[in-house]
Coordinates of C-alpha atoms in Angstrom, one line a residue:
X225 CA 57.1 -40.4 31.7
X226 CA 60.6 -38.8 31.1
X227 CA 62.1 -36.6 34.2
X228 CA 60.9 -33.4 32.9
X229 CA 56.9 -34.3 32.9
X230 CA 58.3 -35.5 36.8
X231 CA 59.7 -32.1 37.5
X232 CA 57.0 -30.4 36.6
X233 CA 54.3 -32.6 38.1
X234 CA 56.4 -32.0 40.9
X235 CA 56.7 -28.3 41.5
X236 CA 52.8 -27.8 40.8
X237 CA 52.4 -30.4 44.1
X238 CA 54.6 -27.8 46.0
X239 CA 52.8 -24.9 45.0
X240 CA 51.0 -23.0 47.7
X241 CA 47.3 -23.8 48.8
X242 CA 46.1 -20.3 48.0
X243 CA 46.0 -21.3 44.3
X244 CA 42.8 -23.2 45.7
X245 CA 39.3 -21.5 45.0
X246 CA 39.2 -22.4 48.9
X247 CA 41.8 -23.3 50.9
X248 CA 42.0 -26.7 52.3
X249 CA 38.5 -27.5 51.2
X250 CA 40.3 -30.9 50.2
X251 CA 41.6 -31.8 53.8
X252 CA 38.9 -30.8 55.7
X253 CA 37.1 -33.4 57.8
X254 CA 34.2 -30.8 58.3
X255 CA 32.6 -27.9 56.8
X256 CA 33.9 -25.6 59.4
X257 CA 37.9 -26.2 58.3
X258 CA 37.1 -24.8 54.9
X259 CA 39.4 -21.9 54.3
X260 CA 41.1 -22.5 57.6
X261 CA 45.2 -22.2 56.5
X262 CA 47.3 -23.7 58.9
X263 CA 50.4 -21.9 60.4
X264 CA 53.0 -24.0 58.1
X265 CA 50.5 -23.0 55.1
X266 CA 51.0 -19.4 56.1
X267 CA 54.5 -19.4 56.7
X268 CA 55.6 -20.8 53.1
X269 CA 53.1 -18.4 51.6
X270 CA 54.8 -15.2 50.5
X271 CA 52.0 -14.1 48.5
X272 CA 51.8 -10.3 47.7
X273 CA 50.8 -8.0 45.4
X274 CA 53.7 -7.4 42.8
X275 CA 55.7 -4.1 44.2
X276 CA 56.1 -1.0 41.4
X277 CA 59.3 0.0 40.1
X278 CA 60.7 3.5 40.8
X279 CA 60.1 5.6 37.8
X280 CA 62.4 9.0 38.3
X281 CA 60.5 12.2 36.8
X282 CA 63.5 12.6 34.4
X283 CA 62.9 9.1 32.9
X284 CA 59.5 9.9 31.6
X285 CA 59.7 11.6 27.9
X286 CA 55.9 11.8 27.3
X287 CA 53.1 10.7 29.5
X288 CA 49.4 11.3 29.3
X289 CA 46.1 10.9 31.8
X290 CA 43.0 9.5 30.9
X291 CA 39.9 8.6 32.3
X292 CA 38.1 5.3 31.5
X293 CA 34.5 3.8 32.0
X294 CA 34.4 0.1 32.4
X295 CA 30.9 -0.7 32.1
X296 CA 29.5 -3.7 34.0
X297 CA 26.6 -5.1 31.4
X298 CA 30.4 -6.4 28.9
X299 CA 30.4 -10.0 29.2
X300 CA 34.3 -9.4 29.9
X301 CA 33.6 -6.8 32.9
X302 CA 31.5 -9.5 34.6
X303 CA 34.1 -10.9 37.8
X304 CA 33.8 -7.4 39.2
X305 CA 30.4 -6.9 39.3
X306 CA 29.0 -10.5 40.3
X307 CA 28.3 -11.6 42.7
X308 CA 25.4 -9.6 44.0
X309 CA 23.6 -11.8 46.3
X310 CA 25.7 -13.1 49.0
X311 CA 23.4 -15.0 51.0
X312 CA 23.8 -18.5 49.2
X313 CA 27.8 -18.1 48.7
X314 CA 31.2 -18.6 50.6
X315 CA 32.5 -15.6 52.1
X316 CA 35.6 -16.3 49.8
X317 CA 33.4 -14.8 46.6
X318 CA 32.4 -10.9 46.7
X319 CA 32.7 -8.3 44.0
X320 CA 34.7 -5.5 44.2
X321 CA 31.9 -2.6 45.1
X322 CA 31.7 -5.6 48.5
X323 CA 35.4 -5.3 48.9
X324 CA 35.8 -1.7 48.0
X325 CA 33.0 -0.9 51.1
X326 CA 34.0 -3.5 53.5
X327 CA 37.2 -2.2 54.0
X328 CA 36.4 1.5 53.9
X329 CA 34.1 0.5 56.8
X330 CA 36.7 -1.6 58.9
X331 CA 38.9 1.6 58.5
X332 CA 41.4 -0.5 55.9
X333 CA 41.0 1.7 53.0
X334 CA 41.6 5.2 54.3
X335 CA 42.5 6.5 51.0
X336 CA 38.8 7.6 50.0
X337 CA 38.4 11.1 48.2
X338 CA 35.6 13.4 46.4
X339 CA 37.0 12.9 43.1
X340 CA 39.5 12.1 40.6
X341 CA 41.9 14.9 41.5
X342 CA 42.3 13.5 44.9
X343 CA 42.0 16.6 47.0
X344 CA 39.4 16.3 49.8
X345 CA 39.3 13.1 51.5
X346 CA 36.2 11.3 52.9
X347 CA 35.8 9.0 55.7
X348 CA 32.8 6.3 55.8
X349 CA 30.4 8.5 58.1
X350 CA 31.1 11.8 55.1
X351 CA 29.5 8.9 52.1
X352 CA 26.5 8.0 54.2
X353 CA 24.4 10.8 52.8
X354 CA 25.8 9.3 49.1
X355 CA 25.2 5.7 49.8
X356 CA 21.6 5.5 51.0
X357 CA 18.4 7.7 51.8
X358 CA 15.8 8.3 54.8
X359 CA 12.4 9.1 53.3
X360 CA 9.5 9.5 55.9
X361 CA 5.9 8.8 54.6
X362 CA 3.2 11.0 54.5
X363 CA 2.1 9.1 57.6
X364 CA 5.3 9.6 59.1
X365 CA 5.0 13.2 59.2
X366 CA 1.4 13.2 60.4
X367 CA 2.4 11.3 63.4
X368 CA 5.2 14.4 64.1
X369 CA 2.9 17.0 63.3
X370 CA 0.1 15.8 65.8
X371 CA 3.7 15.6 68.3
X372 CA 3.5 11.6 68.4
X373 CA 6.7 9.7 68.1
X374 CA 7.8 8.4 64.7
X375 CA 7.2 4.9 63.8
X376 CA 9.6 2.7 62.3
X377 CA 6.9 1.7 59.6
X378 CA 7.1 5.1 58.2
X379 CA 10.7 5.4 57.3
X380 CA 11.9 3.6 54.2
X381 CA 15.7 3.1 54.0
X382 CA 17.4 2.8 50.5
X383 CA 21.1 1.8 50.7
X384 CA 23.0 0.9 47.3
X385 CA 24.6 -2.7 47.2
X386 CA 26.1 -4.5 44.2
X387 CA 23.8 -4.7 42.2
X388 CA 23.3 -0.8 42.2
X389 CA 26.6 -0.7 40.6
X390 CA 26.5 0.3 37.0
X391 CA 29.9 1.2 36.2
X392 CA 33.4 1.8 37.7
X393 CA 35.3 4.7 36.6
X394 CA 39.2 4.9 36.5
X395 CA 42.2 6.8 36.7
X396 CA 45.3 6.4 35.0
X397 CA 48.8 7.7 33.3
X398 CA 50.1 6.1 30.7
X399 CA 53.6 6.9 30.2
X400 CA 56.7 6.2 28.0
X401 CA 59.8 4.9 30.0
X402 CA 63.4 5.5 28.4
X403 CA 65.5 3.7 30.8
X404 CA 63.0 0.5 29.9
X405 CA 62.4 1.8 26.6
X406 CA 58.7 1.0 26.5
X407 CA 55.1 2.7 26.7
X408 CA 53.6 1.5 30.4
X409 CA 50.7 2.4 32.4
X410 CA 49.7 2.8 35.8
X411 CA 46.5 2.8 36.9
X412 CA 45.8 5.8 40.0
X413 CA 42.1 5.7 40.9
X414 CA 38.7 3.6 40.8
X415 CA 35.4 5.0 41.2
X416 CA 31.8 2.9 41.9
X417 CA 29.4 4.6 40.0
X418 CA 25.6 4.3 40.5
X419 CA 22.2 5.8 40.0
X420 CA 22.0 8.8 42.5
X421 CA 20.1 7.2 45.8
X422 CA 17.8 10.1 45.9
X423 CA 16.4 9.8 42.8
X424 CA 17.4 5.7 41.5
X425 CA 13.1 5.1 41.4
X426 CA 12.8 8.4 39.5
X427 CA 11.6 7.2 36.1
X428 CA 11.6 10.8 35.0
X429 CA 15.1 11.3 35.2
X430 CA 17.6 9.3 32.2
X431 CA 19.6 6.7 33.4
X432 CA 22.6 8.7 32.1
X433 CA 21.8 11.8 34.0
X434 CA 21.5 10.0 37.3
X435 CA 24.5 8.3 37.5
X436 CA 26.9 9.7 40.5
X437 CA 30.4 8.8 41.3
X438 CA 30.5 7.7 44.7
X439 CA 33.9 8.1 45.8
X440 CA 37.6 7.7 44.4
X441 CA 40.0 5.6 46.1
X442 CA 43.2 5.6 45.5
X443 CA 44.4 2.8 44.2
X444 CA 48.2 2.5 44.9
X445 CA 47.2 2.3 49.1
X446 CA 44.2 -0.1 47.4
X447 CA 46.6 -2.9 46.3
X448 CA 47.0 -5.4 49.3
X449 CA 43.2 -5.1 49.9
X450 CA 42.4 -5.7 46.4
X451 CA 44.9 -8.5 46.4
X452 CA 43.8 -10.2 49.0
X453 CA 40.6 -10.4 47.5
X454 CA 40.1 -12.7 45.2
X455 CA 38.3 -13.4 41.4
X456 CA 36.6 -16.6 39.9
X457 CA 38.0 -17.9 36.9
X458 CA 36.2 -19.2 34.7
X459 CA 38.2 -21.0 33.1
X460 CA 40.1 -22.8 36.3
X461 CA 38.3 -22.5 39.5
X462 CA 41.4 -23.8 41.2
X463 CA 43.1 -20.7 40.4
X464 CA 41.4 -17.9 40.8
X465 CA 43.1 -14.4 40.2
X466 CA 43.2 -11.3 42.3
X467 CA 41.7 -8.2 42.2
X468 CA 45.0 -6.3 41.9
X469 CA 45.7 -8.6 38.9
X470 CA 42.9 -8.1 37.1
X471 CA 43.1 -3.8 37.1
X472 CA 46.8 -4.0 37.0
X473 CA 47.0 -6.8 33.6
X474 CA 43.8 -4.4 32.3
X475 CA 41.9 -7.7 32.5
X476 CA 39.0 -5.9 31.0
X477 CA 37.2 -3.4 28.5
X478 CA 37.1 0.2 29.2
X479 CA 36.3 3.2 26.9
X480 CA 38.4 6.2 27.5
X481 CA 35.7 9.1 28.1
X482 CA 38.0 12.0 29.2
X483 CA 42.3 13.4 29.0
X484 CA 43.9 15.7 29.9
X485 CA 43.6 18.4 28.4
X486 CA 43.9 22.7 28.2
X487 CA 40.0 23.3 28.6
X488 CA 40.1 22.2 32.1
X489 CA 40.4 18.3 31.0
X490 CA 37.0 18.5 29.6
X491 CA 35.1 15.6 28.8
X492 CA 34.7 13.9 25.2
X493 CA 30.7 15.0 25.8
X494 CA 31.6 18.5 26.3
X495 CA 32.8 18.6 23.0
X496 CA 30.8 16.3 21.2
X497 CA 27.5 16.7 22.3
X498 CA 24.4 14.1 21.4
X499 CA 26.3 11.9 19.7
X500 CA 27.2 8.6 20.8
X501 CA 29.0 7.6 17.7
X502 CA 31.3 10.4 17.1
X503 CA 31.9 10.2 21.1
X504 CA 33.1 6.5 21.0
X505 CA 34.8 7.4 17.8
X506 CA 37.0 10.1 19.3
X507 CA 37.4 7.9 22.3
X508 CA 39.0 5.4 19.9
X509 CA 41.3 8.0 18.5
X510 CA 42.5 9.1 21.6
X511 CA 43.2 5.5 22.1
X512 CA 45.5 4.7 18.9
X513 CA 47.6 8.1 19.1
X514 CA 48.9 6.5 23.0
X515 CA 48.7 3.1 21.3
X516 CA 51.2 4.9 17.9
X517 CA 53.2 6.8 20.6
X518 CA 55.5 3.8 21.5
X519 CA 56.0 3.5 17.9
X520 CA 56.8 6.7 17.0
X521 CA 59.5 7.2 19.6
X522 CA 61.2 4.1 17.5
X523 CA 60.8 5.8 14.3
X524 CA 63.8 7.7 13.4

């Protein structure tokens, strides 16, 4: 073994323990020490989400927004939907819906809004009326109308969870830097997007017609939360990734469905109606002329 196989062998050793899928789940002489970071742990950890560089107005020659869908049944969109039962797993494994409301309830995430425009904001008790229904039977209401008090039997409660969760929606600007001389992007909002609570056992209605954006969030004020959190890896459990990664690396598929635009940034639909292969067709287009902008500004 030369000295550069030690070296290396050697700085992976030093490497912090939050590379583990669990902390200290090798040191632990019981079950209740899992995850348990000591002080020292904490204080050589410097682990935070990667900050963004200024970008001054006058440095951007072209930009452009676009709306994506990520869409949760891709194979490659799978660590942010699963997993959806959290009975029978470590509290160290949620998806990002679980994340996303956890914090909104704890008052962490204060950043919540209507849409994707970011104008009215919305605490937790505003999305209650979004996030689950109060239906009282037909029983129910017999008991009020002969003046008796309501039995709990007779209400059924619906709240969305995880697995409700269809698709996310985002937000973002890509954006062609001259000081750096290269097209970036930066990603502004997330959406949870589910079947309308109201009417999500409505067989009647399309799937496509009930789907609701919950709320927006906005992600910059998102990124510790989302970094904290963390993503199994499939491909090394030992090091799983964050959430921040994953959105900010575009760790995932996504199909652009509106821009910006003069028609009030209508959506591809709007324009080409009852046809899903011309929609994903323009989507594609819309795609490649960012994608060619970066060359073009090269081409003299």
């Amino acid at each position: 073994m030369n000295w550069k196989n030690i070296f290396i062998i050697g700085a992976a050793a030093l490497l912090p323990v939050t590379g583990m899928s669990q902390a200290n789940i090798l040191n632990a002489k019981k079950p209740d020490e899992i995850g348990i970071r000591t002080q020292a742990q904490k204080d050589i950890d410097n682990d935070a989400p990667l900050d963004y560089g200024y970008v001054d107005d006058r440095d951007i020659l072209w930009s452009k927004t676009v709306w994506e869908i990520i869409d949760l049944d891709e194979r490659v969109n799978f660590p942010m939907y699963y997993p959806i039962d959290t009975v029978d797993i470590g509290s160290d494994r949620r998806s990002l819906y679980d994340v996303l409301m956890k914090n909104i309830k704890n008052g962490k995430l204060e950043d919540v809004y209507v849409d994707s425009y970011f104008t009215e904001k919305r605490k937790y008790s505003d999305l209650t009326a979004t996030l689950q229904k109060v239906d009282t039977t037909d029983l129910g209401y017999e008991q009020i109308n002969a003046g008796e008090e309501l039995s709990p039997e007779y209400v059924n409660r619906r709240a969305l969870d995880a697995a409700d969760i269809v698709e996310y929606r985002i937000k973002g600007i890509w954006y062609f830097d001259k000081r750096m001389g290269e097209l970036k992007y930066r990603l502004l909002g997330i959406a949870p997007v589910a079947p309308d609570v109201n009417f999500i056992e409505d067989e009647s209605m399309a799937p496509e017609d009930a789907l609701v954006e919950l709320f927006w969030v906005w992600y910059p004020s998102a990124r510790q939360i989302l970094h904290d959190a963390k993503v199994f890896n499939a491909r090394n459990s030992a090091m799983p990734i964050s959430f921040d990664m994953l959105l900010n690396a575009r760790r995932f598929n996504a199909v652009i469905y509106k821009e910006d635009n003069v028609h009030g940034d209508r959506e591809i639909r709007d324009y080409i109606a009852d046809n899903a292969l011309f929609q994903l067709l323009e989507s594609k287009r819309i795609k490649e002329t960012i994608r060619d902008r970066e060359q073009d500004m090269w081409a003299y």
